[in-house]
Tab-separated table of C-alpha atoms (C1' of nucleotides) in Angstrom:
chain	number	residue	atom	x	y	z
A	1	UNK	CA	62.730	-4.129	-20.340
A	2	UNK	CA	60.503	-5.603	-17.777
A	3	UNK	CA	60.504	-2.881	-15.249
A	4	UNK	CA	56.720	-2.922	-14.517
A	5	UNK	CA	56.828	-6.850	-13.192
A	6	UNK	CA	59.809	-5.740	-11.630
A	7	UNK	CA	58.062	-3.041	-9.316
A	8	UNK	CA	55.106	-5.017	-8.906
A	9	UNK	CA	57.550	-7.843	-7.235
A	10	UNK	CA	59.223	-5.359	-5.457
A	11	UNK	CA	56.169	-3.843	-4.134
A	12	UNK	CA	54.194	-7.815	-3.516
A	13	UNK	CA	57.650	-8.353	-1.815
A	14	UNK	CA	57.554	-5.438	0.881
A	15	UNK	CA	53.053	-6.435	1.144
A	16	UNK	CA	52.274	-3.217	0.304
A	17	UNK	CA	48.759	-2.513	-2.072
A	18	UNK	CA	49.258	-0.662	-4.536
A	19	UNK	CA	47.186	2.314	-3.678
A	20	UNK	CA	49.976	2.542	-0.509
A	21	UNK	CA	52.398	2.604	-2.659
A	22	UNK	CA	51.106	5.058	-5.158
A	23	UNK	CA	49.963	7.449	-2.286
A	24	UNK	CA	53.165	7.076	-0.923
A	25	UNK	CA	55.399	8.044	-3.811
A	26	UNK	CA	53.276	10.641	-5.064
A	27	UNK	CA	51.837	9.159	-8.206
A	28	UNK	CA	48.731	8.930	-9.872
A	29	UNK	CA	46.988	5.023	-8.907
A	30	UNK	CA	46.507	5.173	-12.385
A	31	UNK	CA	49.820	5.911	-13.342
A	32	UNK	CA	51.140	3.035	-10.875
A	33	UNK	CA	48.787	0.702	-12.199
A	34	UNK	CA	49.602	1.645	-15.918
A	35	UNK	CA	53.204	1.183	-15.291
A	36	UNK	CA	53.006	-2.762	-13.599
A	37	UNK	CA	51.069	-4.128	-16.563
A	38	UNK	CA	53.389	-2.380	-18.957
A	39	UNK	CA	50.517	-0.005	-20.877
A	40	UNK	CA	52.413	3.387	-19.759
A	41	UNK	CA	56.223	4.487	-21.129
A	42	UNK	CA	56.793	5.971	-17.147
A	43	UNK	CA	58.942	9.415	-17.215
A	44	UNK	CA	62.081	9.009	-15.093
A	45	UNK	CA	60.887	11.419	-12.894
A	46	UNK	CA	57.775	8.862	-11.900
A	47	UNK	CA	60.234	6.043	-12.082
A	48	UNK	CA	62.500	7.587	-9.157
A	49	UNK	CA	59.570	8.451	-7.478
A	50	UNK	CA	58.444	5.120	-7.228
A	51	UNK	CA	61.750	3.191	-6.814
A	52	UNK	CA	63.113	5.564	-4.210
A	53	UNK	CA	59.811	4.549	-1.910
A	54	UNK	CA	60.357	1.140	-2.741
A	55	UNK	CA	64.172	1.566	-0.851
A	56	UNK	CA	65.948	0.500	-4.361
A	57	UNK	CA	67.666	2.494	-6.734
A	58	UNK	CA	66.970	3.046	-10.254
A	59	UNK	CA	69.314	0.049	-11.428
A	60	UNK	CA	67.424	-2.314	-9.557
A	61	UNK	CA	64.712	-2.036	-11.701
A	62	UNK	CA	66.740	-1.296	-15.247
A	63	UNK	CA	69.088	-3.906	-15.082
A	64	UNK	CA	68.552	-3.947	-19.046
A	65	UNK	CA	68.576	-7.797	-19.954
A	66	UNK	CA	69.238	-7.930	-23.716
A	67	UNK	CA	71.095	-4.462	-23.395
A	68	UNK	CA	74.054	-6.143	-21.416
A	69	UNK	CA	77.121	-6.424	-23.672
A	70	UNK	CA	78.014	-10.492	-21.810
A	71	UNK	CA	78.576	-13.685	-21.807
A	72	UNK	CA	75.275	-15.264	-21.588
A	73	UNK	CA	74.747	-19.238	-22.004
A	74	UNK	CA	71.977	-21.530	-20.935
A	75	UNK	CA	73.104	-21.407	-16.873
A	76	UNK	CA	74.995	-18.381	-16.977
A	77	UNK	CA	73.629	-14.304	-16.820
A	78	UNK	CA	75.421	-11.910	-16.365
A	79	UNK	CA	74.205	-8.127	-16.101
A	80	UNK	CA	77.036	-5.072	-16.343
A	81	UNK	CA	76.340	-3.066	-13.463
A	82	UNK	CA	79.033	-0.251	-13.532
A	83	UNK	CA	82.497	0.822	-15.738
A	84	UNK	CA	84.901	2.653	-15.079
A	85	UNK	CA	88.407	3.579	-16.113
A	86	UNK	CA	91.701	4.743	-14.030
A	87	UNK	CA	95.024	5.613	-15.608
A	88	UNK	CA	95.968	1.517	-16.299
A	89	UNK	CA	92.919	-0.553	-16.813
A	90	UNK	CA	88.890	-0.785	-17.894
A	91	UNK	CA	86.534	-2.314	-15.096
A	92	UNK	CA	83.520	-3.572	-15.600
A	93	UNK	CA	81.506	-4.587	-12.990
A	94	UNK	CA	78.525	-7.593	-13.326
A	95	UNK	CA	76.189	-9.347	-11.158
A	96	UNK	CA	76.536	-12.416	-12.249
A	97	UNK	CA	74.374	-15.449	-11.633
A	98	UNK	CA	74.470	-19.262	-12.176
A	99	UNK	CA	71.916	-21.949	-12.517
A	100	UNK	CA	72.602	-25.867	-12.077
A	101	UNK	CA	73.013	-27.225	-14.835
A	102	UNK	CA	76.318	-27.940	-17.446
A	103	UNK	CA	79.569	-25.817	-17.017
A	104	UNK	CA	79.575	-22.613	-19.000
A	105	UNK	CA	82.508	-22.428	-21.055
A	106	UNK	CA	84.224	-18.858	-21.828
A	107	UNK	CA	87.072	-18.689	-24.624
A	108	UNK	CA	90.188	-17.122	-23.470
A	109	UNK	CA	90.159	-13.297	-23.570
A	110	UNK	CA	93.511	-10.947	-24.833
A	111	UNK	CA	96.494	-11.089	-22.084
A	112	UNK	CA	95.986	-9.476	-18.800
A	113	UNK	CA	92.272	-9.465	-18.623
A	114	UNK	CA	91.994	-10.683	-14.724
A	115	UNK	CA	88.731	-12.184	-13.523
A	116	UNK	CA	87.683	-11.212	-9.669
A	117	UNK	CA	84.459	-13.386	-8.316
A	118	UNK	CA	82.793	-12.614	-5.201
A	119	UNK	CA	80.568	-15.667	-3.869
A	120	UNK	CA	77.245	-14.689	-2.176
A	121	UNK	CA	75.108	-17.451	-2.465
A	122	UNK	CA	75.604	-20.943	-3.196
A	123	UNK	CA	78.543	-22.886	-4.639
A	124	UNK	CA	80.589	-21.694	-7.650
A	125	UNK	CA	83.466	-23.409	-9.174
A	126	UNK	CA	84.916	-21.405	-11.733
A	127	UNK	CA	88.348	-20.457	-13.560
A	128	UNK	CA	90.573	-22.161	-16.242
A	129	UNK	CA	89.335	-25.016	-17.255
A	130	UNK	CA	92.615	-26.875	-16.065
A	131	UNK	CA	92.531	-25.417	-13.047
A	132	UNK	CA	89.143	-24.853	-11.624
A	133	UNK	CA	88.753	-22.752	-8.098
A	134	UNK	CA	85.527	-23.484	-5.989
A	135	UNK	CA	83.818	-21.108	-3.719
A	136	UNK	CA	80.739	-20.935	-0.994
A	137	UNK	CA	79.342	-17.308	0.333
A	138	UNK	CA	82.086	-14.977	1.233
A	139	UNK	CA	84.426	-16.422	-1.070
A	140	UNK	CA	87.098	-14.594	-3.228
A	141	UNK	CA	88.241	-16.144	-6.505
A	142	UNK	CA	91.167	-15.040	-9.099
A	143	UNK	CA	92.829	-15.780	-12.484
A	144	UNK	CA	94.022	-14.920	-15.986
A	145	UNK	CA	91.358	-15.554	-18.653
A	146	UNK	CA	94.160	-15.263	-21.085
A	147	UNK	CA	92.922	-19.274	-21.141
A	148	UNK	CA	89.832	-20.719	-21.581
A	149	UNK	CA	87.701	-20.707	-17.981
A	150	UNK	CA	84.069	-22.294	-16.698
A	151	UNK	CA	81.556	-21.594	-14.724
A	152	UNK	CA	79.477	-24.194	-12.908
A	153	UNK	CA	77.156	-23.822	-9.526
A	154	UNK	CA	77.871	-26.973	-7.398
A	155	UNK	CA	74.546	-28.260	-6.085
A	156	UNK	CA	71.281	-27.242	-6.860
A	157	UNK	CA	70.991	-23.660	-5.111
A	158	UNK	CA	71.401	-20.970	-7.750
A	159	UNK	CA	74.841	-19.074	-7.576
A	160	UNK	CA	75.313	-15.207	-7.215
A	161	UNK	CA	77.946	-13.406	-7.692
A	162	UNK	CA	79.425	-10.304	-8.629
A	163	UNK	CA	82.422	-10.625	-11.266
A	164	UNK	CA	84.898	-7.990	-12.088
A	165	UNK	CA	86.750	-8.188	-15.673
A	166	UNK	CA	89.856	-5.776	-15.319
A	167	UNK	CA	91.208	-4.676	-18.983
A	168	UNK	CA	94.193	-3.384	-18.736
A	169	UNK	CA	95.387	0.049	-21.247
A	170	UNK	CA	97.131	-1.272	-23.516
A	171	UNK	CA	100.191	0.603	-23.697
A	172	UNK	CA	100.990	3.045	-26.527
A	173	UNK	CA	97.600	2.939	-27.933
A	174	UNK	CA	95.591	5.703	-27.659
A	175	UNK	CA	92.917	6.228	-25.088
B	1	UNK	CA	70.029	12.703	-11.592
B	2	UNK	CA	72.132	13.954	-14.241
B	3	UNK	CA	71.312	12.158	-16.447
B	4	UNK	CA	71.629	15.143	-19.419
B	5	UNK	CA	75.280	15.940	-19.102
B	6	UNK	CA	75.981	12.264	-18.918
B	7	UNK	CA	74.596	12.111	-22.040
B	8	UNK	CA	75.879	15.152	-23.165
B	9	UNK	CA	79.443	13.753	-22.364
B	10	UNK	CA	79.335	10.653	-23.741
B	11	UNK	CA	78.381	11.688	-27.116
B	12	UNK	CA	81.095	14.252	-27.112
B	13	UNK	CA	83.855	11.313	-26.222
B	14	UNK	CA	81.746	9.710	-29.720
B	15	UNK	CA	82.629	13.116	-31.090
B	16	UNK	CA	79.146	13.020	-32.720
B	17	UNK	CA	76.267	15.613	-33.256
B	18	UNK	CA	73.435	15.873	-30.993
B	19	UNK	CA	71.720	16.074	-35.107
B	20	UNK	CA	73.740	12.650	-35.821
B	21	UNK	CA	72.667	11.264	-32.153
B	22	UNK	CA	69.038	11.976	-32.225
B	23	UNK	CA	69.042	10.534	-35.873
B	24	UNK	CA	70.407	7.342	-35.059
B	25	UNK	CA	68.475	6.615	-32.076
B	26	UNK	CA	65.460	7.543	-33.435
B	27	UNK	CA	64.114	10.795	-31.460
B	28	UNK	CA	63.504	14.116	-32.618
B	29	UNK	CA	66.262	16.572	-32.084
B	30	UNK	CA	64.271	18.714	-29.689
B	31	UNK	CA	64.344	15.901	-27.361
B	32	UNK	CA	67.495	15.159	-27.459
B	33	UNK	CA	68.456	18.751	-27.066
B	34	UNK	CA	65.843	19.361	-23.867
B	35	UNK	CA	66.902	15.687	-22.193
B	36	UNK	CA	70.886	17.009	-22.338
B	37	UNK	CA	69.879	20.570	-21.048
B	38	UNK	CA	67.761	19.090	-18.300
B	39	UNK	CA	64.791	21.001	-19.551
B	40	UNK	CA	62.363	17.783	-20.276
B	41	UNK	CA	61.796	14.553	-18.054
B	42	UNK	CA	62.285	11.772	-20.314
B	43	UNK	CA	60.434	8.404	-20.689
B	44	UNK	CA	62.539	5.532	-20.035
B	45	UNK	CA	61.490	4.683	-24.191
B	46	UNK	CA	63.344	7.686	-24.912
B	47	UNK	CA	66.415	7.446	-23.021
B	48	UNK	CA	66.682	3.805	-23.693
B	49	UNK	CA	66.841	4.459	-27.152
B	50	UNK	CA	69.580	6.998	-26.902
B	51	UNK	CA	71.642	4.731	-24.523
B	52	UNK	CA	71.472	1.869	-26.779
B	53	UNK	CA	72.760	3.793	-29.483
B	54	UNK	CA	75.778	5.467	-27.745
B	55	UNK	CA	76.395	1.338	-26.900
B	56	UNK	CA	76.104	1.724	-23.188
B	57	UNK	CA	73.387	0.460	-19.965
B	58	UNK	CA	70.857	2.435	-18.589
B	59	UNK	CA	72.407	1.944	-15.391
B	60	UNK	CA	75.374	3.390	-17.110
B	61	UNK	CA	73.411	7.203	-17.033
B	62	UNK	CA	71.716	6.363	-14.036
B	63	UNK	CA	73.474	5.426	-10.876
B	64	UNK	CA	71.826	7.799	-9.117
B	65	UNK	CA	74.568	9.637	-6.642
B	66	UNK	CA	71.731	11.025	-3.902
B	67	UNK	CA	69.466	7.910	-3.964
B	68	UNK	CA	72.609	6.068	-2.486
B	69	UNK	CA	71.313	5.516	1.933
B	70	UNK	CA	74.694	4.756	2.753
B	71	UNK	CA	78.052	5.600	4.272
B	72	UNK	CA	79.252	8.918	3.617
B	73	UNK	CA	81.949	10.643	5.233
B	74	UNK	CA	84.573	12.602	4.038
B	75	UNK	CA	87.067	10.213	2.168
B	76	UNK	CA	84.585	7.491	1.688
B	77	UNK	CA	81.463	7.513	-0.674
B	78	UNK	CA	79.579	4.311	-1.628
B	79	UNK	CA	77.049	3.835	-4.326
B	80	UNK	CA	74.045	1.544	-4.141
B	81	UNK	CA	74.183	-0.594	-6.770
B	82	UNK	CA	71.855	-3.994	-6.080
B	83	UNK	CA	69.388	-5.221	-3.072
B	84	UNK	CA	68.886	-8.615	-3.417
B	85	UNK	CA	67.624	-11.479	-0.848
B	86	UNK	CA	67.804	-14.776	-0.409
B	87	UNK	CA	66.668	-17.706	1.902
B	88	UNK	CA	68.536	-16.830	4.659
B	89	UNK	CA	69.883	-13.140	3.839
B	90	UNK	CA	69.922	-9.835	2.344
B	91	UNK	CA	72.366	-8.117	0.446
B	92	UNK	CA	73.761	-5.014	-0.350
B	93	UNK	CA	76.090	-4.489	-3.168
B	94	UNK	CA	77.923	-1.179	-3.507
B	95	UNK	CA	80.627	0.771	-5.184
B	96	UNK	CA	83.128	2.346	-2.955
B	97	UNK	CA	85.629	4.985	-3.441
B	98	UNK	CA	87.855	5.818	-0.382
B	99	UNK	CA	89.900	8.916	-1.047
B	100	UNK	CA	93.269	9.919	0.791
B	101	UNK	CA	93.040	11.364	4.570
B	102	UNK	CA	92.127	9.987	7.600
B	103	UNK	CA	90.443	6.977	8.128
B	104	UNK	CA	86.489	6.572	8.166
B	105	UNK	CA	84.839	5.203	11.197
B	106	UNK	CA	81.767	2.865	11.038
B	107	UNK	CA	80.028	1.897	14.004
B	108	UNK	CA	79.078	-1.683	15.014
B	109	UNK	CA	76.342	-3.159	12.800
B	110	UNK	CA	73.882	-5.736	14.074
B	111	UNK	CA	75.268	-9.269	14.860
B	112	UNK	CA	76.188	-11.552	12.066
B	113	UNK	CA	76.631	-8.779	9.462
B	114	UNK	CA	79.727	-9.640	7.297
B	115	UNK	CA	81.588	-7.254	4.779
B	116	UNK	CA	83.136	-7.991	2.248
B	117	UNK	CA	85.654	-5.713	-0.248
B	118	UNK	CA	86.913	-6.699	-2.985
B	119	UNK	CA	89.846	-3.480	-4.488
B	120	UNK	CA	89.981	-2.441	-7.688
B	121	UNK	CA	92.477	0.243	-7.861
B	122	UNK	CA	94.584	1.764	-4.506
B	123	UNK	CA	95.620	-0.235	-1.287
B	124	UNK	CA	92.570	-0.368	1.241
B	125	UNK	CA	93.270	-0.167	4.952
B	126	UNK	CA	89.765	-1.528	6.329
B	127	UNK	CA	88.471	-4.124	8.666
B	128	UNK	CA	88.036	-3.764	12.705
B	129	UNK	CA	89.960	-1.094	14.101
B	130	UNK	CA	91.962	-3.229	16.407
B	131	UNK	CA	93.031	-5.823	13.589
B	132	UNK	CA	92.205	-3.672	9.925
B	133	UNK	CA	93.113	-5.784	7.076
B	134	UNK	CA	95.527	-4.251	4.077
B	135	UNK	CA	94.655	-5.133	0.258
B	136	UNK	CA	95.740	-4.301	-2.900
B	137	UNK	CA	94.247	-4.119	-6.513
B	138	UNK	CA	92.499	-7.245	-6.748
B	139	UNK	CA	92.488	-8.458	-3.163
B	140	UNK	CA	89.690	-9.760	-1.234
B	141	UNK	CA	89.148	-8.430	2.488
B	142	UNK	CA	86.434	-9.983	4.715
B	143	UNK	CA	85.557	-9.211	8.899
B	144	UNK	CA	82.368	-9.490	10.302
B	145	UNK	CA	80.932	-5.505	11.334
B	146	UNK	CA	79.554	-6.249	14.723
B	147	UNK	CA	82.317	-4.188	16.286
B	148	UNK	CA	83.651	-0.669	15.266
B	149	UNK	CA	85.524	-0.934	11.637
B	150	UNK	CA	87.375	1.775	9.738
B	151	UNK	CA	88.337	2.324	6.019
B	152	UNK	CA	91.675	4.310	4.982
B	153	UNK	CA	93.227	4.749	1.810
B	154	UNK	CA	97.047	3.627	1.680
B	155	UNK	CA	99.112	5.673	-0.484
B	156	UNK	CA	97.974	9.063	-2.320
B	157	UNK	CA	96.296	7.181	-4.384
B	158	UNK	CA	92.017	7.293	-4.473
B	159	UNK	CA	90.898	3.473	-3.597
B	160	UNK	CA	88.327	1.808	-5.399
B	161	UNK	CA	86.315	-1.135	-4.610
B	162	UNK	CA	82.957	-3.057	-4.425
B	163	UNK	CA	81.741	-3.792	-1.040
B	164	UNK	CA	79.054	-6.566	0.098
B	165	UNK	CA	77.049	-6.230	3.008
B	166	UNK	CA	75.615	-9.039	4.040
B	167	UNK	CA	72.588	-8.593	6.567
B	168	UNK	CA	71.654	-12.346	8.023
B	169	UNK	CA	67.500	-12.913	8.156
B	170	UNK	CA	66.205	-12.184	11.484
B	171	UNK	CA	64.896	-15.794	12.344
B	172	UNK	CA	61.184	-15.969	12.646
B	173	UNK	CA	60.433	-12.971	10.173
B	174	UNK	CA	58.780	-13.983	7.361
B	175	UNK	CA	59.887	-12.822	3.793
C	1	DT	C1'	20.856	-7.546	3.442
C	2	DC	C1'	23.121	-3.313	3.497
C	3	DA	C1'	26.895	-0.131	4.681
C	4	DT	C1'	31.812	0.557	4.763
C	5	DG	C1'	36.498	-0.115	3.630
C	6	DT	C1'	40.167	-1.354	0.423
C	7	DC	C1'	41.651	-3.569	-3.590
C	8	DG	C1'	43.228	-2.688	-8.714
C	9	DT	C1'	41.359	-0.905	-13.172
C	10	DT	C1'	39.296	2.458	-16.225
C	11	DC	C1'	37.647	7.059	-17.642
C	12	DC	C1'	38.820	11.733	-18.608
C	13	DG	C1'	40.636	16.527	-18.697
C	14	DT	C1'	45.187	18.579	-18.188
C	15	DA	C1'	50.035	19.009	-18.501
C	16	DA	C1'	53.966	17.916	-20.851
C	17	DA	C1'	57.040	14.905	-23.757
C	18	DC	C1'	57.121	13.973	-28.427
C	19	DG	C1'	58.815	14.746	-33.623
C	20	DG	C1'	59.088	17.961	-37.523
C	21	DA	C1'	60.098	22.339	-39.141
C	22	DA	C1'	61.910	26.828	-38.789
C	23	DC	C1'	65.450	29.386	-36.732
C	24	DA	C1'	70.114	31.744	-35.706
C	25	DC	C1'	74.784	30.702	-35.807
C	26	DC	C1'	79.266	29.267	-37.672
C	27	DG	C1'	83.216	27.797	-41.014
C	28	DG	C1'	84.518	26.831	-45.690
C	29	DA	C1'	84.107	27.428	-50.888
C	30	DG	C1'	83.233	30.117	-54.790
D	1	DC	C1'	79.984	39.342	-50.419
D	2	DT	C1'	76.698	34.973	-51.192
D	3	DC	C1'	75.817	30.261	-50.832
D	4	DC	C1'	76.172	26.074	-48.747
D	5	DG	C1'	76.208	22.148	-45.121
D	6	DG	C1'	76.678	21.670	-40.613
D	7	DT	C1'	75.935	22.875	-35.662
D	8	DG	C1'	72.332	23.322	-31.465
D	9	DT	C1'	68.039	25.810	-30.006
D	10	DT	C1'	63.180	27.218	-30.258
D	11	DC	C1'	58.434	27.081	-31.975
D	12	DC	C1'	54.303	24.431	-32.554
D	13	DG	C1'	50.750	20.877	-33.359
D	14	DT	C1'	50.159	16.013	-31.967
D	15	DT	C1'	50.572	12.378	-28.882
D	16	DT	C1'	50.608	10.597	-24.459
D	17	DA	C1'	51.841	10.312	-19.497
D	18	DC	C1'	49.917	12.485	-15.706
D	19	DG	C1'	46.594	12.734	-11.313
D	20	DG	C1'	41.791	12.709	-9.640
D	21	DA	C1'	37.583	10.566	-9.675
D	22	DA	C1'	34.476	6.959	-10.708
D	23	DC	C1'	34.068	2.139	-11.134
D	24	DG	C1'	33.315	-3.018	-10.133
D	25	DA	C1'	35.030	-6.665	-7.173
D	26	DC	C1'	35.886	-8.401	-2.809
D	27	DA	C1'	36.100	-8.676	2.351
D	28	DT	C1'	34.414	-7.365	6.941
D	29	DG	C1'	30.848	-6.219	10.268
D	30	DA	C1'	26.304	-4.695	12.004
DNA sequence: TCATGTCGTTCCGTAAACGGAACACCGGAG
DNA sequence: CTCCGGTGTTCCGTTTACGGAACGACATGA
């Protein structure tokens, strides 16, 4: 849980020292400083303090790595963002991104799990394996993974994406 | 930020103690009783532990609703979820619920900003107000915001989607 | 050279988050 | 009734995160 490299990127990022930044938020220099180099356990009050200055929200800098319940292979990461639940299906939310390299192979999942990709940066080709889709920034891509799918970036530029897995209720069971 | 009933309610859906809880993950039961009652501030150590034991994120107790700078009118609210930037642009991902009612003006954004929406649940009405686009669960809408846009829920039922705003670099600005 | 400003780190007293134990409360068994 | 095992809250001593101030390092300017 990296957060203190995290706000020291975010604050190198924006060029701000981090006295500014301490005096800004209303923390301690002390407490900024201890929190970067990862000697202070920060209170979520001084964590919101910090990242609401910065302009990001708490997630930015929590986007727990290992914590993430994902697929996660040598050029693949995915990090779950948000769930949520309506009356017929599970969503789960992920920023997802891809480095150059070999495809990433995903087994099939249970029937009616739907994949939804959004393309922001660079090239992704992704879906069944028998079928691949490809798509640049902007893009929309779709299927079943009730088969075995990939996921490649075509080029060298690092993919991102965000990736919705819809689960739908299955029927009868109990909720 | 509350983050204490969230934590309160998802270890009732567990159906577990707050004794069995604060066991388990580690913490005394005092803290655990103070961090659900909002009476303590706890570290990010603490919480994480008690996250990772009821098997969810972080993020998962801490999209913070009032951090959000966004859109907010009555029938739509959108969540902040990730800032990121690249080479030639920065993005916004949110969360977006559009409830029933009229529709939801947004003004014209800055040239070359480009939406895009991808629905979860509901039928979205969105997209310029002269030519909105219409999409269902699943569906992909895209229009570039440099002219008045709108977003309506089709339907009584509440729509919800992610939405990517993408804000192009202003060229000569260094990063 | 010396003074001044800002940088990030370290020192230190205070405030508060921490865990353990004691507490009041409740439902079931004897 | 008493006695248990369980609930969640409160008390209390210890630990530690907190902010302010002092610090050394570095850059700028007289």
């Amino acid at each position: 849980m990296d957060v203190g490299p995290r706000i020291r990127a975010l604050r190198m990022e924006r060029g701000i020292s981090l006295s500014a930044l301490a005096r800004l938020a209303g923390v301690g220099k002390a407490t900024l400083s201890g929190l970067e180099n990862g000697v202070r356990n920060p209170t979520l009050e001084t964590l919101y303090a910090i990242t609401a200055q910065l302009g990001v929200p708490l997630t930015a800098v929590l986007s727990a790595p290992e914590q993430t319940p994902t697929v996660r292979g040598a050029a693949v990461g995915a990090t779950l963002l948000e769930v949520f639940h309506d009356r017929d299906a599970t969503y789960e939310l992920y920023r997802m991104r891809v480095s150059p390299g070999p495809a990433q192979l995903s087994p099939a999942h249970q029937t009616g799990v739907t994949e939804h990709v959004t393309v922001f940066s660079g090239v992704l080709r992704a879906g069944p394996v028998d079928a691949p889709l490809t798509g640049g920034p902007g893009e929309y891509l779709r299927w079943t993974s009730d088969v075995p799918h990939s996921y490649a970036a075509v080029g060298e530029e690092q993919v991102r994406a965000s990736l919705l897995l819809r689960y739908p209720r299955p029927s009868g069971k109990d909720g």
